[in-house]
Amino acid sequence: MDGIAMDDLQFGTRNKRGDWAPSAHPQIAFFWNAPFDFKKWASFLVGYVWPWNVFHMAVTLIYWNYLLPDWQTMKTISWGWALWLYAVNGIGIFAMYGAIELFYYVKRRQGTRFKYNAKFPSEQPSDVFWFKSQNLDNFLRTYLFGIPMWTLAEVLMLWCFANGYVLWLSWSEHPYWLAFLLLMTPVIHEVNFFVIHRAIHWPPLYKWIHSVHHNSVNPSPWSSLSMHPLETILYHGVVWWHLVLPSNPLIALFQLHMAGYGAVNGHIGFDKLELTEGKALESHAYLHYLHHKYFEVNYGGDGLIPLDKWFGTWHDGSKEAQARMDERYQKKVAKMNARNPQNS
Ligand SMILES: [Zn+2]
Ligand SMILES: [Zn+2]
């Protein structure tokens, strides 16, 4: 072990297979239970923006200041600037996802410490994947479908703003509303994701569309945007909210980056990424990891808007949650058997 290695058994347990699980179960946002606990608000707000949303905003500002074509150009849709944005998004994702993949999956700098599934995808070839390789399959789908559809959503959004087809509020005239909307972007993300995600778990849509993403039962960074093209257009379609609500293209772009760059969070596969001695980055990956493992739980995000809790599909890794899921499953099987008695 090197100098930065942490003892993951202080934070969780490892089963016989070597899979690690955190001892502290993820919680829904504290304010649903204690809205007036002002001390908690402070630490909540810090975690709300730092580090992931600060990162997405920094990337958004780089796009805004240096990478977006000028607004005159974007008045007309053309292959030139659309392909430019595809390249920008593709390189950005390659840098971010690729770095996590390289250090934690190829070089395996922290081995399986804090890793939910002891196996690495490269050790498990399977026929469900192109070329039997999860990595290659996921990588190709990201560049063939994920990033093109993201770019399409981005191009249409920018084109609408460039032509004045939608309201473009200025920061100087509407600072409070825009600040509020910016703060709400994670809420919009979670609600949008829950709704479309729950919808594509409806069996016919699941089979046709969403099963592609779920082929990766043990997800890694390249699984994040590895989706059927129709799923990715719905997923990145979160940006349309800013065409309906009075908004500003900077916020719309930030919303899109939260979806595109932020998709990696649920698919990191490690609970913490060790950075320097004693310091680690929280991945926030556990809930979505459990979704990939069990399929019919945790359709939403981190419990900011606890839709899974309200619909009875919240799974925080606890025994109680496991029992609830098993019970739901039994009921479902019983219902199916009642419908087709010959199966029972
Ligand atoms: Zn996923
Ligand atoms: Zn799913």
Short mmCIF file of C-alpha atoms and ligand atoms in Angstrom, two decimals:
data_model
loop_
_atom_site.label_atom_id
_atom_site.label_comp_id
_atom_site.label_asym_id
_atom_site.label_seq_id
_atom_site.Cartn_x
_atom_site.Cartn_y
_atom_site.Cartn_z
CA MET A 1 0.00 0.00 0.00
CA ASP A 2 1.27 3.47 -0.75
CA GLY A 3 1.21 6.57 1.41
CA ILE A 4 -2.30 7.71 0.54
CA ALA A 5 -3.99 4.37 1.19
CA MET A 6 -6.93 4.58 3.57
CA ASP A 7 -8.39 1.74 5.62
CA ASP A 8 -11.75 1.23 3.96
CA LEU A 9 -12.91 -1.14 6.71
CA GLN A 10 -13.17 1.85 9.03
CA PHE A 11 -15.92 3.13 6.75
CA GLY A 12 -17.65 -0.06 5.71
CA THR A 13 -17.62 -3.82 5.46
CA ARG A 14 -16.45 -6.35 2.89
CA ASN A 15 -18.32 -9.57 2.17
CA LYS A 16 -16.99 -12.98 1.17
CA ARG A 17 -16.88 -12.03 -2.48
CA GLY A 18 -14.79 -8.98 -1.61
CA ASP A 19 -17.54 -6.46 -2.36
CA TRP A 20 -17.35 -3.41 -0.12
CA ALA A 21 -20.39 -1.54 1.26
CA PRO A 22 -20.48 1.66 3.30
CA SER A 23 -21.62 1.42 6.96
CA ALA A 24 -23.27 4.82 6.83
CA HIS A 25 -26.37 4.55 4.67
CA PRO A 26 -27.14 7.39 2.26
CA GLN A 27 -29.80 9.74 3.58
CA ILE A 28 -32.36 11.89 1.83
CA ALA A 29 -31.71 15.64 2.11
CA PHE A 30 -31.87 16.55 5.82
CA PHE A 31 -34.44 19.35 5.40
CA TRP A 32 -37.27 16.91 4.73
CA ASN A 33 -36.98 15.93 8.39
CA ALA A 34 -35.43 18.98 10.07
CA PRO A 35 -35.97 22.10 7.95
CA PHE A 36 -35.06 24.50 10.75
CA ASP A 37 -31.77 22.95 11.73
CA PHE A 38 -29.68 25.88 10.53
CA LYS A 39 -26.34 24.29 11.35
CA LYS A 40 -27.16 21.49 8.95
CA TRP A 41 -28.11 23.99 6.26
CA ALA A 42 -24.56 25.37 6.23
CA SER A 43 -22.87 22.02 5.70
CA PHE A 44 -25.60 20.97 3.28
CA LEU A 45 -25.07 24.04 1.11
CA VAL A 46 -21.31 23.50 1.04
CA GLY A 47 -21.83 19.93 -0.16
CA TYR A 48 -24.48 21.15 -2.59
CA VAL A 49 -21.98 23.19 -4.57
CA TRP A 50 -18.58 21.74 -3.66
CA PRO A 51 -16.84 20.08 -5.37
CA TRP A 52 -18.92 18.68 -8.21
CA ASN A 53 -21.08 21.66 -9.12
CA VAL A 54 -18.16 24.06 -8.87
CA PHE A 55 -16.39 21.79 -11.33
CA HIS A 56 -19.39 21.78 -13.71
CA MET A 57 -19.65 25.56 -13.48
CA ALA A 58 -15.92 26.00 -14.15
CA VAL A 59 -16.23 23.81 -17.25
CA THR A 60 -19.34 25.76 -18.31
CA LEU A 61 -17.49 29.07 -18.00
CA ILE A 62 -14.63 27.74 -20.11
CA TYR A 63 -17.15 26.77 -22.80
CA TRP A 64 -18.93 30.10 -22.51
CA ASN A 65 -15.80 32.25 -22.75
CA TYR A 66 -13.58 30.27 -25.08
CA LEU A 67 -15.33 27.44 -26.87
CA LEU A 68 -18.84 28.40 -27.96
CA PRO A 69 -19.12 29.80 -31.50
CA ASP A 70 -20.38 33.40 -31.69
CA TRP A 71 -24.11 33.98 -31.46
CA GLN A 72 -24.33 35.18 -35.06
CA THR A 73 -22.97 31.82 -36.25
CA MET A 74 -25.35 29.91 -34.01
CA LYS A 75 -28.37 31.58 -35.62
CA THR A 76 -28.10 29.04 -38.41
CA ILE A 77 -27.66 25.35 -37.71
CA SER A 78 -24.75 23.94 -39.66
CA TRP A 79 -22.46 20.91 -39.52
CA GLY A 80 -19.43 23.13 -38.91
CA TRP A 81 -20.21 24.34 -35.44
CA ALA A 82 -22.22 21.26 -34.52
CA LEU A 83 -19.21 19.05 -35.19
CA TRP A 84 -16.99 21.50 -33.34
CA LEU A 85 -19.18 21.15 -30.25
CA TYR A 86 -19.22 17.37 -30.66
CA ALA A 87 -15.40 17.45 -30.65
CA VAL A 88 -15.33 19.75 -27.61
CA ASN A 89 -17.73 17.52 -25.66
CA GLY A 90 -15.92 14.39 -26.80
CA ILE A 91 -12.51 15.69 -25.70
CA GLY A 92 -13.91 16.98 -22.42
CA ILE A 93 -15.48 13.62 -21.60
CA PHE A 94 -12.36 11.78 -22.69
CA ALA A 95 -10.31 13.90 -20.29
CA MET A 96 -12.65 13.58 -17.33
CA TYR A 97 -13.99 10.01 -17.61
CA GLY A 98 -10.70 8.83 -19.11
CA ALA A 99 -8.71 10.16 -16.14
CA ILE A 100 -10.90 8.29 -13.64
CA GLU A 101 -10.78 5.15 -15.80
CA LEU A 102 -7.00 5.39 -16.19
CA PHE A 103 -6.09 5.91 -12.54
CA TYR A 104 -8.72 3.74 -10.85
CA TYR A 105 -9.51 1.04 -13.41
CA VAL A 106 -6.37 0.63 -15.52
CA LYS A 107 -3.57 1.54 -13.10
CA ARG A 108 -5.84 0.63 -10.15
CA ARG A 109 -4.07 3.05 -7.87
CA GLN A 110 -6.31 2.16 -4.93
CA GLY A 111 -6.91 -1.48 -5.79
CA THR A 112 -10.39 -2.44 -4.61
CA ARG A 113 -10.44 -0.14 -1.59
CA PHE A 114 -13.90 1.44 -1.36
CA LYS A 115 -14.95 -0.52 -4.46
CA TYR A 116 -18.55 -1.78 -4.32
CA ASN A 117 -17.91 -4.69 -6.64
CA ALA A 118 -14.58 -6.47 -6.16
CA LYS A 119 -14.40 -7.34 -9.87
CA PHE A 120 -13.30 -4.97 -12.60
CA PRO A 121 -15.32 -5.02 -15.84
CA SER A 122 -12.25 -5.99 -17.85
CA GLU A 123 -12.13 -9.28 -15.88
CA GLN A 124 -15.68 -10.22 -16.93
CA PRO A 125 -16.07 -10.64 -20.69
CA SER A 126 -19.71 -11.16 -21.68
CA ASP A 127 -21.77 -11.79 -24.78
CA VAL A 128 -24.15 -8.94 -24.01
CA PHE A 129 -21.43 -6.46 -25.01
CA TRP A 130 -20.03 -5.55 -28.39
CA PHE A 131 -16.77 -7.48 -28.83
CA LYS A 132 -17.62 -9.14 -25.48
CA SER A 133 -16.02 -6.18 -23.74
CA GLN A 134 -17.95 -3.87 -21.42
CA ASN A 135 -15.26 -1.19 -21.73
CA LEU A 136 -15.13 -1.18 -25.51
CA ASP A 137 -18.92 -1.44 -25.84
CA ASN A 138 -19.53 1.39 -23.39
CA PHE A 139 -16.83 3.58 -24.90
CA LEU A 140 -18.14 3.15 -28.45
CA ARG A 141 -21.77 3.75 -27.45
CA THR A 142 -20.68 6.92 -25.64
CA TYR A 143 -19.08 8.32 -28.78
CA LEU A 144 -21.61 6.95 -31.28
CA PHE A 145 -24.81 7.84 -29.40
CA GLY A 146 -24.29 9.51 -26.02
CA ILE A 147 -22.19 12.47 -27.04
CA PRO A 148 -23.88 13.03 -30.45
CA MET A 149 -27.33 13.24 -28.80
CA TRP A 150 -26.01 15.49 -26.05
CA THR A 151 -24.51 17.73 -28.75
CA LEU A 152 -27.81 17.72 -30.65
CA ALA A 153 -29.66 18.90 -27.53
CA GLU A 154 -26.98 21.55 -27.02
CA VAL A 155 -27.09 22.79 -30.62
CA LEU A 156 -30.89 23.10 -30.59
CA MET A 157 -30.82 24.94 -27.26
CA LEU A 158 -28.16 27.43 -28.43
CA TRP A 159 -29.93 27.94 -31.77
CA CYS A 160 -33.20 28.78 -29.95
CA PHE A 161 -31.47 31.36 -27.76
CA ALA A 162 -29.44 32.80 -30.68
CA ASN A 163 -32.63 33.47 -32.64
CA GLY A 164 -34.65 34.79 -29.75
CA TYR A 165 -37.15 31.92 -30.06
CA VAL A 166 -37.12 31.65 -26.26
CA LEU A 167 -36.80 34.18 -23.46
CA TRP A 168 -33.20 35.17 -22.68
CA LEU A 169 -33.19 36.95 -19.33
CA SER A 170 -30.18 39.11 -18.52
CA TRP A 171 -28.29 38.83 -15.24
CA SER A 172 -28.48 42.60 -14.64
CA GLU A 173 -32.27 42.76 -14.97
CA HIS A 174 -33.25 39.47 -13.32
CA PRO A 175 -30.46 38.61 -10.88
CA TYR A 176 -32.68 37.05 -8.20
CA TRP A 177 -34.73 34.82 -10.46
CA LEU A 178 -31.65 33.63 -12.34
CA ALA A 179 -29.74 32.98 -9.10
CA PHE A 180 -32.74 31.01 -7.84
CA LEU A 181 -32.96 29.06 -11.09
CA LEU A 182 -29.24 28.29 -10.93
CA LEU A 183 -29.69 26.95 -7.40
CA MET A 184 -32.58 24.81 -8.62
CA THR A 185 -30.60 23.11 -11.41
CA PRO A 186 -29.84 20.02 -9.26
CA VAL A 187 -33.54 19.79 -8.39
CA ILE A 188 -34.51 19.99 -12.06
CA HIS A 189 -31.90 17.35 -12.82
CA GLU A 190 -33.20 14.93 -10.21
CA VAL A 191 -36.86 15.33 -11.09
CA ASN A 192 -36.24 15.06 -14.83
CA PHE A 193 -34.02 12.03 -14.35
CA PHE A 194 -36.50 10.27 -12.08
CA VAL A 195 -39.41 10.80 -14.46
CA ILE A 196 -37.70 9.67 -17.66
CA HIS A 197 -35.84 6.90 -15.90
CA ARG A 198 -38.96 5.53 -14.24
CA ALA A 199 -40.74 5.67 -17.60
CA ILE A 200 -38.08 3.64 -19.44
CA HIS A 201 -38.26 0.98 -16.74
CA TRP A 202 -41.78 0.21 -18.00
CA PRO A 203 -41.15 -3.29 -19.41
CA PRO A 204 -41.70 -2.63 -23.13
CA LEU A 205 -39.55 0.50 -23.05
CA TYR A 206 -37.02 -1.21 -20.83
CA LYS A 207 -36.54 -4.02 -23.29
CA TRP A 208 -36.33 -1.71 -26.28
CA ILE A 209 -34.37 1.22 -24.85
CA HIS A 210 -33.03 1.08 -21.33
CA SER A 211 -31.65 -2.47 -21.22
CA VAL A 212 -28.63 -1.18 -23.17
CA HIS A 213 -27.57 0.91 -20.19
CA HIS A 214 -28.31 -1.90 -17.75
CA ASN A 215 -26.09 -4.39 -19.50
CA SER A 216 -23.42 -2.93 -17.23
CA VAL A 217 -24.44 -4.54 -13.95
CA ASN A 218 -21.04 -3.55 -12.56
CA PRO A 219 -20.74 -0.03 -14.00
CA SER A 220 -17.52 1.89 -14.56
CA PRO A 221 -17.01 5.47 -15.84
CA TRP A 222 -17.54 4.54 -19.48
CA SER A 223 -20.98 3.13 -18.59
CA SER A 224 -22.24 6.59 -17.68
CA LEU A 225 -23.30 7.74 -21.15
CA SER A 226 -23.54 4.29 -22.67
CA MET A 227 -27.22 4.36 -23.53
CA HIS A 228 -29.66 3.77 -26.34
CA PRO A 229 -29.88 6.94 -28.49
CA LEU A 230 -33.49 7.51 -27.42
CA GLU A 231 -32.54 7.37 -23.77
CA THR A 232 -29.73 9.83 -24.21
CA ILE A 233 -31.95 12.37 -26.00
CA LEU A 234 -34.45 12.13 -23.11
CA TYR A 235 -31.66 12.38 -20.57
CA HIS A 236 -29.98 15.41 -22.11
CA GLY A 237 -33.43 16.80 -22.88
CA VAL A 238 -33.28 18.13 -19.32
CA VAL A 239 -32.04 21.25 -21.08
CA TRP A 240 -35.50 21.87 -22.61
CA TRP A 241 -36.64 23.02 -19.16
CA HIS A 242 -34.69 26.21 -19.88
CA LEU A 243 -36.58 26.78 -23.10
CA VAL A 244 -39.88 26.64 -21.23
CA LEU A 245 -38.88 28.46 -18.05
CA PRO A 246 -37.58 32.01 -18.54
CA SER A 247 -33.83 31.40 -18.34
CA ASN A 248 -30.41 32.24 -19.67
CA PRO A 249 -28.23 30.11 -21.97
CA LEU A 250 -25.40 29.99 -19.42
CA ILE A 251 -27.70 28.25 -16.93
CA ALA A 252 -29.02 25.98 -19.67
CA LEU A 253 -25.46 25.00 -20.58
CA PHE A 254 -24.67 24.35 -16.91
CA GLN A 255 -27.76 22.12 -16.67
CA LEU A 256 -26.55 20.20 -19.70
CA HIS A 257 -23.09 19.75 -18.20
CA MET A 258 -24.56 18.50 -14.96
CA ALA A 259 -26.17 15.77 -17.06
CA GLY A 260 -23.23 15.08 -19.41
CA TYR A 261 -20.20 15.42 -17.18
CA GLY A 262 -22.19 14.64 -14.04
CA ALA A 263 -23.41 11.27 -15.33
CA VAL A 264 -20.11 9.79 -14.21
CA ASN A 265 -20.96 10.19 -10.52
CA GLY A 266 -23.33 7.27 -10.34
CA HIS A 267 -20.93 5.05 -12.28
CA ILE A 268 -17.59 5.58 -10.55
CA GLY A 269 -17.86 2.22 -8.79
CA PHE A 270 -15.87 3.42 -5.77
CA ASP A 271 -17.41 5.14 -2.76
CA LYS A 272 -14.37 7.38 -2.32
CA LEU A 273 -11.50 8.24 -4.61
CA GLU A 274 -8.32 8.54 -2.56
CA LEU A 275 -6.51 11.73 -3.48
CA THR A 276 -3.81 12.62 -0.96
CA GLU A 277 -3.06 11.33 2.51
CA GLY A 278 -6.28 11.22 4.52
CA LYS A 279 -8.16 13.12 1.80
CA ALA A 280 -10.67 11.45 -0.47
CA LEU A 281 -13.31 12.59 -2.92
CA GLU A 282 -16.85 11.36 -2.23
CA SER A 283 -18.27 9.86 -5.41
CA HIS A 284 -21.99 9.84 -4.46
CA ALA A 285 -22.15 6.63 -6.49
CA TYR A 286 -23.72 4.17 -4.06
CA LEU A 287 -27.43 4.70 -4.70
CA HIS A 288 -27.05 4.41 -8.46
CA TYR A 289 -24.66 1.49 -8.04
CA LEU A 290 -27.50 -0.29 -6.19
CA HIS A 291 -29.80 0.63 -9.07
CA HIS A 292 -27.48 -1.17 -11.50
CA LYS A 293 -27.25 -4.12 -9.13
CA TYR A 294 -30.96 -4.49 -8.30
CA PHE A 295 -32.67 -2.67 -11.22
CA GLU A 296 -35.97 -1.72 -9.58
CA VAL A 297 -34.78 0.64 -6.84
CA ASN A 298 -33.29 4.15 -6.78
CA TYR A 299 -34.65 5.58 -10.01
CA GLY A 300 -33.70 9.09 -8.96
CA GLY A 301 -30.67 10.84 -7.55
CA ASP A 302 -29.30 11.59 -4.11
CA GLY A 303 -32.62 12.22 -2.38
CA LEU A 304 -32.63 15.96 -2.77
CA ILE A 305 -36.24 15.50 -3.86
CA PRO A 306 -36.81 12.06 -2.34
CA LEU A 307 -39.07 10.66 -5.05
CA ASP A 308 -37.83 7.13 -4.47
CA LYS A 309 -38.74 7.42 -0.82
CA TRP A 310 -42.23 8.64 -1.72
CA PHE A 311 -42.78 5.88 -4.27
CA GLY A 312 -41.32 3.18 -2.04
CA THR A 313 -38.28 2.42 -4.19
CA TRP A 314 -35.56 3.94 -2.00
CA HIS A 315 -32.71 1.51 -1.27
CA ASP A 316 -29.91 2.79 0.94
CA GLY A 317 -28.10 -0.53 1.32
CA SER A 318 -29.65 -1.33 4.72
CA LYS A 319 -31.21 -4.66 5.68
CA GLU A 320 -34.62 -2.97 6.00
CA ALA A 321 -34.37 -1.61 2.48
CA GLN A 322 -33.35 -5.03 1.21
CA ALA A 323 -36.36 -6.62 2.95
CA ARG A 324 -38.69 -4.00 1.46
CA MET A 325 -37.32 -4.69 -2.00
CA ASP A 326 -37.66 -8.46 -1.58
CA GLU A 327 -41.23 -8.05 -0.41
CA ARG A 328 -42.10 -5.91 -3.41
CA TYR A 329 -40.51 -8.50 -5.67
CA GLN A 330 -42.49 -11.35 -4.09
CA LYS A 331 -45.71 -9.43 -4.61
CA LYS A 332 -44.85 -8.83 -8.22
CA VAL A 333 -44.11 -12.50 -8.82
CA ALA A 334 -47.38 -13.46 -7.10
CA LYS A 335 -49.28 -11.03 -9.32
CA MET A 336 -47.64 -12.39 -12.45
CA ASN A 337 -48.40 -15.95 -11.42
CA ALA A 338 -52.02 -15.03 -10.75
CA ARG A 339 -52.23 -13.67 -14.28
CA ASN A 340 -50.55 -16.71 -15.85
CA PRO A 341 -51.51 -19.62 -13.58
CA GLN A 342 -49.69 -22.15 -15.78
CA ASN A 343 -46.35 -20.64 -14.67
CA SER A 344 -46.86 -21.20 -11.01
ZN ZN B 1 -26.61 4.10 -14.71
ZN ZN B 2 -32.37 2.06 -14.90
#
